[in-house]
GROMACS .gro file of C-alpha atoms in nm:
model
  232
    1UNK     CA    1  20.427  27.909  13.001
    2UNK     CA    2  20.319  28.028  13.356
    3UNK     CA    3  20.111  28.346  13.469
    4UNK     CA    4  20.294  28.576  13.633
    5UNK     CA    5  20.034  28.767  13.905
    6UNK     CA    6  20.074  29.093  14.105
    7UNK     CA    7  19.816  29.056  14.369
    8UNK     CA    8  19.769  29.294  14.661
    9UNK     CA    9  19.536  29.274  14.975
   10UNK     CA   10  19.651  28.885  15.018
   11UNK     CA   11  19.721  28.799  15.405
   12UNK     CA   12  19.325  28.726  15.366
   13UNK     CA   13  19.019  28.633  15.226
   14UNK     CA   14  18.986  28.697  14.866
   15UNK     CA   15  19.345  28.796  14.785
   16UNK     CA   16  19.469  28.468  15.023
   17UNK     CA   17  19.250  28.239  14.823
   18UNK     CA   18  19.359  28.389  14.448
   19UNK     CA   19  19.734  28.286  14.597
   20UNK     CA   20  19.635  27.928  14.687
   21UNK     CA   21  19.396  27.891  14.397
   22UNK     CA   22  19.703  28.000  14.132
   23UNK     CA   23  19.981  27.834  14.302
   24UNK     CA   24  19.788  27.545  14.272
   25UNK     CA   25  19.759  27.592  13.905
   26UNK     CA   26  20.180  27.607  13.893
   27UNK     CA   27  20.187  28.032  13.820
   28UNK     CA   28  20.400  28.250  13.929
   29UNK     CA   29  20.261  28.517  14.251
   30UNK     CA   30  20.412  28.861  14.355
   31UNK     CA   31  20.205  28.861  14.670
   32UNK     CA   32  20.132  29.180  14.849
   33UNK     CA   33  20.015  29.265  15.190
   34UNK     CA   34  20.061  29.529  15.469
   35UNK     CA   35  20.209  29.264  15.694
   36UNK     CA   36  20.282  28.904  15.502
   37UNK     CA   37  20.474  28.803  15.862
   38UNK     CA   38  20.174  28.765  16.042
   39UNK     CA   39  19.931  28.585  15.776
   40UNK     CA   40  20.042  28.212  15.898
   41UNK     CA   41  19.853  28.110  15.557
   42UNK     CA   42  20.108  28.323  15.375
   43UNK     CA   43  20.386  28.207  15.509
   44UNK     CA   44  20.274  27.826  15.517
   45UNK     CA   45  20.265  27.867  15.132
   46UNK     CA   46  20.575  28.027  15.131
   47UNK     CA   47  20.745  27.734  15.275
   48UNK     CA   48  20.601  27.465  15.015
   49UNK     CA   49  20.613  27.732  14.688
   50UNK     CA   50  20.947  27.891  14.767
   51UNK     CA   51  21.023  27.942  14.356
   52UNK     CA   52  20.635  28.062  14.250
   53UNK     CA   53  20.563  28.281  14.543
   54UNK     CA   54  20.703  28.632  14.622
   55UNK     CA   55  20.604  28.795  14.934
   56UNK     CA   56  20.625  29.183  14.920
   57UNK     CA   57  20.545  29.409  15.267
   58UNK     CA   58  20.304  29.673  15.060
   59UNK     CA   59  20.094  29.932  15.200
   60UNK     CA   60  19.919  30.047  14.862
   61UNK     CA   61  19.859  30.401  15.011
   62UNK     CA   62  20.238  30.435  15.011
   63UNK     CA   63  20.374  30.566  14.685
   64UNK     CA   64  20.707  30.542  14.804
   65UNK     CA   65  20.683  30.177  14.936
   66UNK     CA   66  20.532  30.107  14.548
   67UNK     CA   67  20.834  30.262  14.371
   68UNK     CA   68  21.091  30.049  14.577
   69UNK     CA   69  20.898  29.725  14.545
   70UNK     CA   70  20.877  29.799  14.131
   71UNK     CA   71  21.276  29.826  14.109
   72UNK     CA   72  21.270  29.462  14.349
   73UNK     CA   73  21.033  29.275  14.088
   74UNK     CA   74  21.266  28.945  14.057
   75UNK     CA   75  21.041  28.880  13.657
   76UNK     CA   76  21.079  29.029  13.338
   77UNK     CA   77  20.682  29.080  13.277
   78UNK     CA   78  20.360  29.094  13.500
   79UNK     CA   79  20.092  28.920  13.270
   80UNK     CA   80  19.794  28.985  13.546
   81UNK     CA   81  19.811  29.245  13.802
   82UNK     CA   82  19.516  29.212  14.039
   83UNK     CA   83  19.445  29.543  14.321
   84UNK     CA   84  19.276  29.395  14.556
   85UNK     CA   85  19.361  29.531  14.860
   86UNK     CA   86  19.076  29.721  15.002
   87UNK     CA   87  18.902  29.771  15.316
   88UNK     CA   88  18.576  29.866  15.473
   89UNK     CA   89  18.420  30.096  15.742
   90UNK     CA   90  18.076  29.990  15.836
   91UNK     CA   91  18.006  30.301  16.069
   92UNK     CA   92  17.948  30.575  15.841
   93UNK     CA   93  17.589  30.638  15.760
   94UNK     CA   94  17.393  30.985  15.712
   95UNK     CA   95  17.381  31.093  16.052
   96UNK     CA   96  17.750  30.969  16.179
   97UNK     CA   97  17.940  31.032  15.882
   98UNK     CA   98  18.322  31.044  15.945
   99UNK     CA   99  18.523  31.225  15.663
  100UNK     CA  100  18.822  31.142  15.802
  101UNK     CA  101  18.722  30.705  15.780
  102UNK     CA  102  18.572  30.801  15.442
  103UNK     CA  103  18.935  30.968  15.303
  104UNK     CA  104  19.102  30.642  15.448
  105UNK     CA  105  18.875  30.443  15.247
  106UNK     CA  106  18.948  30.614  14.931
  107UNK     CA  107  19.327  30.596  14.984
  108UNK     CA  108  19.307  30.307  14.973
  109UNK     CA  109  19.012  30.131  14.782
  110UNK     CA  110  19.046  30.407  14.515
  111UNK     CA  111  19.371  30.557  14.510
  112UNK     CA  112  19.546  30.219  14.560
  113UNK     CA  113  19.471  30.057  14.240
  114UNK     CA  114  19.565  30.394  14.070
  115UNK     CA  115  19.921  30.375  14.214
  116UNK     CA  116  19.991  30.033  14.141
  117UNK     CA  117  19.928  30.093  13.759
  118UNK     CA  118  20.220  30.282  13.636
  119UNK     CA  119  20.448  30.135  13.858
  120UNK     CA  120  20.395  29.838  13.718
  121UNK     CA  121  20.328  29.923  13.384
  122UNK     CA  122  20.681  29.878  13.262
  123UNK     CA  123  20.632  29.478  13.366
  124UNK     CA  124  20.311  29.438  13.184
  125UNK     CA  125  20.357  29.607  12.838
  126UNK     CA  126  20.599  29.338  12.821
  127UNK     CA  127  20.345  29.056  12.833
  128UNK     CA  128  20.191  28.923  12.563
  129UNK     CA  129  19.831  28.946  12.716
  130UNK     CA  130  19.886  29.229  12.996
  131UNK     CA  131  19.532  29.228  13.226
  132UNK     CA  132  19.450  29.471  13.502
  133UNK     CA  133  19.182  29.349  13.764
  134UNK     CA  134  19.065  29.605  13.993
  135UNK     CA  135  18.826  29.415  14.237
  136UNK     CA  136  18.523  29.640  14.304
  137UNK     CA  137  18.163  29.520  14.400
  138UNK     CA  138  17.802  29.551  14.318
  139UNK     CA  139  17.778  29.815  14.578
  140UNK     CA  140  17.954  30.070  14.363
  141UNK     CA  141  17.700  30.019  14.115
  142UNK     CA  142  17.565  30.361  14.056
  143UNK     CA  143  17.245  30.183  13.828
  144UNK     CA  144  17.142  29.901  14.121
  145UNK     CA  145  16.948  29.970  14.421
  146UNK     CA  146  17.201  30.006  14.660
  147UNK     CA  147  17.175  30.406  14.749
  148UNK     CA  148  17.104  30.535  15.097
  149UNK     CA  149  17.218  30.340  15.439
  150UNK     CA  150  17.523  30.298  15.572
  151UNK     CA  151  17.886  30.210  15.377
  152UNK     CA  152  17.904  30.564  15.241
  153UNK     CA  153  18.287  30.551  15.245
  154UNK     CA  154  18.296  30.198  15.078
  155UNK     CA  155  18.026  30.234  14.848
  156UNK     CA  156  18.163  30.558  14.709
  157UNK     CA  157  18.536  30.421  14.665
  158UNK     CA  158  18.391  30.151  14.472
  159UNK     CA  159  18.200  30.382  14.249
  160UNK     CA  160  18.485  30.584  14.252
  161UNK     CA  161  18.721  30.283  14.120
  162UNK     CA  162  18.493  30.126  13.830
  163UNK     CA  163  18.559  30.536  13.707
  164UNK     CA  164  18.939  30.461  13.771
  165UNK     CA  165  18.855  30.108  13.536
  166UNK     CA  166  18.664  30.310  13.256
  167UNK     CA  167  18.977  30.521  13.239
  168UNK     CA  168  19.258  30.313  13.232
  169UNK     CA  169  19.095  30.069  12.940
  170UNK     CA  170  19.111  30.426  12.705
  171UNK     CA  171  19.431  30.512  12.893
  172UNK     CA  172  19.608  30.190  12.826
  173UNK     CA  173  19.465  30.103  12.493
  174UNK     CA  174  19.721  30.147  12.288
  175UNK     CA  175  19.941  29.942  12.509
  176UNK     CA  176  19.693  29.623  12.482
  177UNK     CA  177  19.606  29.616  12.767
  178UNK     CA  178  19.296  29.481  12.908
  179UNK     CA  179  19.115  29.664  13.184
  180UNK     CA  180  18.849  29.474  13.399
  181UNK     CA  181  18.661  29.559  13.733
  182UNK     CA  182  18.557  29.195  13.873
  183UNK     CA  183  18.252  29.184  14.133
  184UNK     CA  184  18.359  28.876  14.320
  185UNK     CA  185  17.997  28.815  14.475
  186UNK     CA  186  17.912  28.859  14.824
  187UNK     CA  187  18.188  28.613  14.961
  188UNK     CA  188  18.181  28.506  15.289
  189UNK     CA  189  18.533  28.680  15.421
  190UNK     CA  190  18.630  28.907  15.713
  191UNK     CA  191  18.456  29.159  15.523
  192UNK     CA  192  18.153  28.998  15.366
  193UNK     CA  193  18.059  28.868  15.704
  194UNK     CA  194  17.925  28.425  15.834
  195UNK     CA  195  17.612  28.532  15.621
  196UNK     CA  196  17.785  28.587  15.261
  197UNK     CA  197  17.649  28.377  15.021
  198UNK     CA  198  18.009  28.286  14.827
  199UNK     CA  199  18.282  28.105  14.948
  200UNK     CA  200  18.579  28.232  14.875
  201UNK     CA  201  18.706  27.888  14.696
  202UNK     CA  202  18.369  27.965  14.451
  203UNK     CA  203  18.429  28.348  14.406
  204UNK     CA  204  18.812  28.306  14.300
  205UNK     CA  205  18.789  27.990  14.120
  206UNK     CA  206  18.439  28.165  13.901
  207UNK     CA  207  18.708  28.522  13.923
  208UNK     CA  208  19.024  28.341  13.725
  209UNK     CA  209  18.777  28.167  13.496
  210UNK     CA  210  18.706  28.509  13.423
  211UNK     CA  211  19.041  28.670  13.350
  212UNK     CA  212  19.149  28.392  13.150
  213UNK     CA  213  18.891  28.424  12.911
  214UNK     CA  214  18.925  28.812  12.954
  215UNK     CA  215  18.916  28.974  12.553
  216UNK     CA  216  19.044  29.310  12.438
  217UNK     CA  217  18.713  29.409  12.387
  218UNK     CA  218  18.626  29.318  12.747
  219UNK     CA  219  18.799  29.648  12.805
  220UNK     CA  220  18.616  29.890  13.050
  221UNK     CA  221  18.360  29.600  13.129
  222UNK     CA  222  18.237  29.543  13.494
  223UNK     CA  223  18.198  29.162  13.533
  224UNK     CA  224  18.060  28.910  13.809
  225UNK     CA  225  18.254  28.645  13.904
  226UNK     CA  226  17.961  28.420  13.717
  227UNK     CA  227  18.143  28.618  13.428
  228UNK     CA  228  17.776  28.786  13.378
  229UNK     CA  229  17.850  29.176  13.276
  230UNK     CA  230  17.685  29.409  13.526
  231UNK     CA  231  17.591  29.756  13.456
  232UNK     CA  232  17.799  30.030  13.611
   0.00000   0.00000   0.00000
C-alpha cells in the first residue's frame, strides 16, 4: 500500500527533495508551498507524477487558506504529515533585534505546524500508522551550546516548536499517533548556506529512514536525521 504525505515548505530545498525522494519510492504527496507556480522543480514533477502528486498554494500562517485546502484533500487518510515550511532571518542579534522579523518567524516556524495539526487530524486518525514530523533543528536545542549570537528569531521558534512536539505526542496519544521533531543536519539549502555539511539527497533519504522506522514510543523524541536522539 502507498504513503500518503502532507508536506509543506516544498518549492525548495528540504521539502523539494522529500517530494522527489518519495515519488520516487511510488507514494502518494499533498505538496504544499506559498507559490507551487513558480518552483519549475515542482511543476516538472507534476508533469511526470500527475496521479501521486498534489500541488496545494498554502501559506501555513493562513488559517483560513488551511481550512479550505482540508475540505479539497482528494484521499481518505494522511499516513505522514510533515510541517516543514519554515524560514529564517539572519539579522536579528542583541543589539539589532527586530520584534516585528522575530513575530514573522514564529508565525510561521511555530505557529505553522500548530495549524496544520487539527486540520488535518480528521485524515490521519484514519491511518493505520498516523506520524507527525515537525522539522526543527539543533539550534532550538535549549541543552547544546548554541545560546547568544545572532538567529534569535529562528532559534527561539525552533525551541518554541520541539515544545509544540512534546505536546502534541500527550495531546494525540490516545489517537496513536506518533509525534516526532526531525533535525535534518546542517543541509546545504537556501537556508543552510554553500558551506552546509549535508546534502539535501543525504538529509531526506537518512530523514524517511527515520519515519519509517518511527515507534509509538518514539513519541515526543527529537531525532537526527542519523536517527541518533538528541536532547531537547
Amino acid at each position: 500500500m502507498k504513503t500518503v504525505y502532507f508536506i509543506t515548505g516544498t518549492s525548495r530545498g528540504i521539502g523539494l527533495e522529500f517530494t522527489i525522494q518519495l515519488l520516487k519510492k511510488g507514494d502518494i504527496v499533498l505538496a504544499g508551498a506559498r507559490h507551487p507556480e513558480d518552483s519549475p522543480e515542482l511543476m516538472e514533477l507534476k508533469s511526470r507524477h500527475t496521479e501521486n502528486l498534489h500541488l496545494f498554494k498554502l501559506d501555513v500562517t493562513k488559517e483560513n487558506m488551511i481550512s479550505e485546502i482540508a475540505k479539497k484533500i482528494p484521499v481518505e487518510r494522511i499516513d505522514v504529515l510533515i510541517n516543514n515550511a519554515g524560514i529564517l532571518d539572519r539579522t536579528n542579534s542583541f543589539g539589532s533585534l527586530n520584534f516585528e522579523k522575530i513575530l514573522q518567524v514564529l508565525n510561521t516556524n511555530t505557529l505553522g505546524p500548530l495549524r496544520m495539526t487539527p486540520a488535518l487530524l480528521p485524515y490521519l486518525s484514519r491511518s493505520s500508522k498516523p506520524r507527525i514530523v515537525n522539522v526543527s533543528s539543533i539550534m532550538g536545542s535549549i541543552s547544546d551550546t548554541y545560546g547568544g549570537g545572532s538567529n534569535y528569531g529562528y532559534k527561539i521558534s525552533k525551541a518554541a516548536l520541539n515544545m509544540v512536539t512534546r505536546m502534541l505526542a500527550g495531546d494525540l496519544q490516545g489517537y496513536g499517533i506518533i509525534v516526532v521533531s526531525l533535525h535534518p543536519g546542517w543541509v546545504r539549502t537556501d537556508m543552510g548556506g554553500p558551506g552546509a555539511l549535508v546534502t539535501p539527497e543525504e538529509s531526506v533519504r537518512g530523514l524517511i529512514k527515520v519515519i519509517e522506522n518511527l515507534k509509538i514510543e518514539d513519541s515526543g523524541s527529537f531525532i537526527e536525521y542519523t536517527g541518533n536522539k538528541l536532547n531537547w
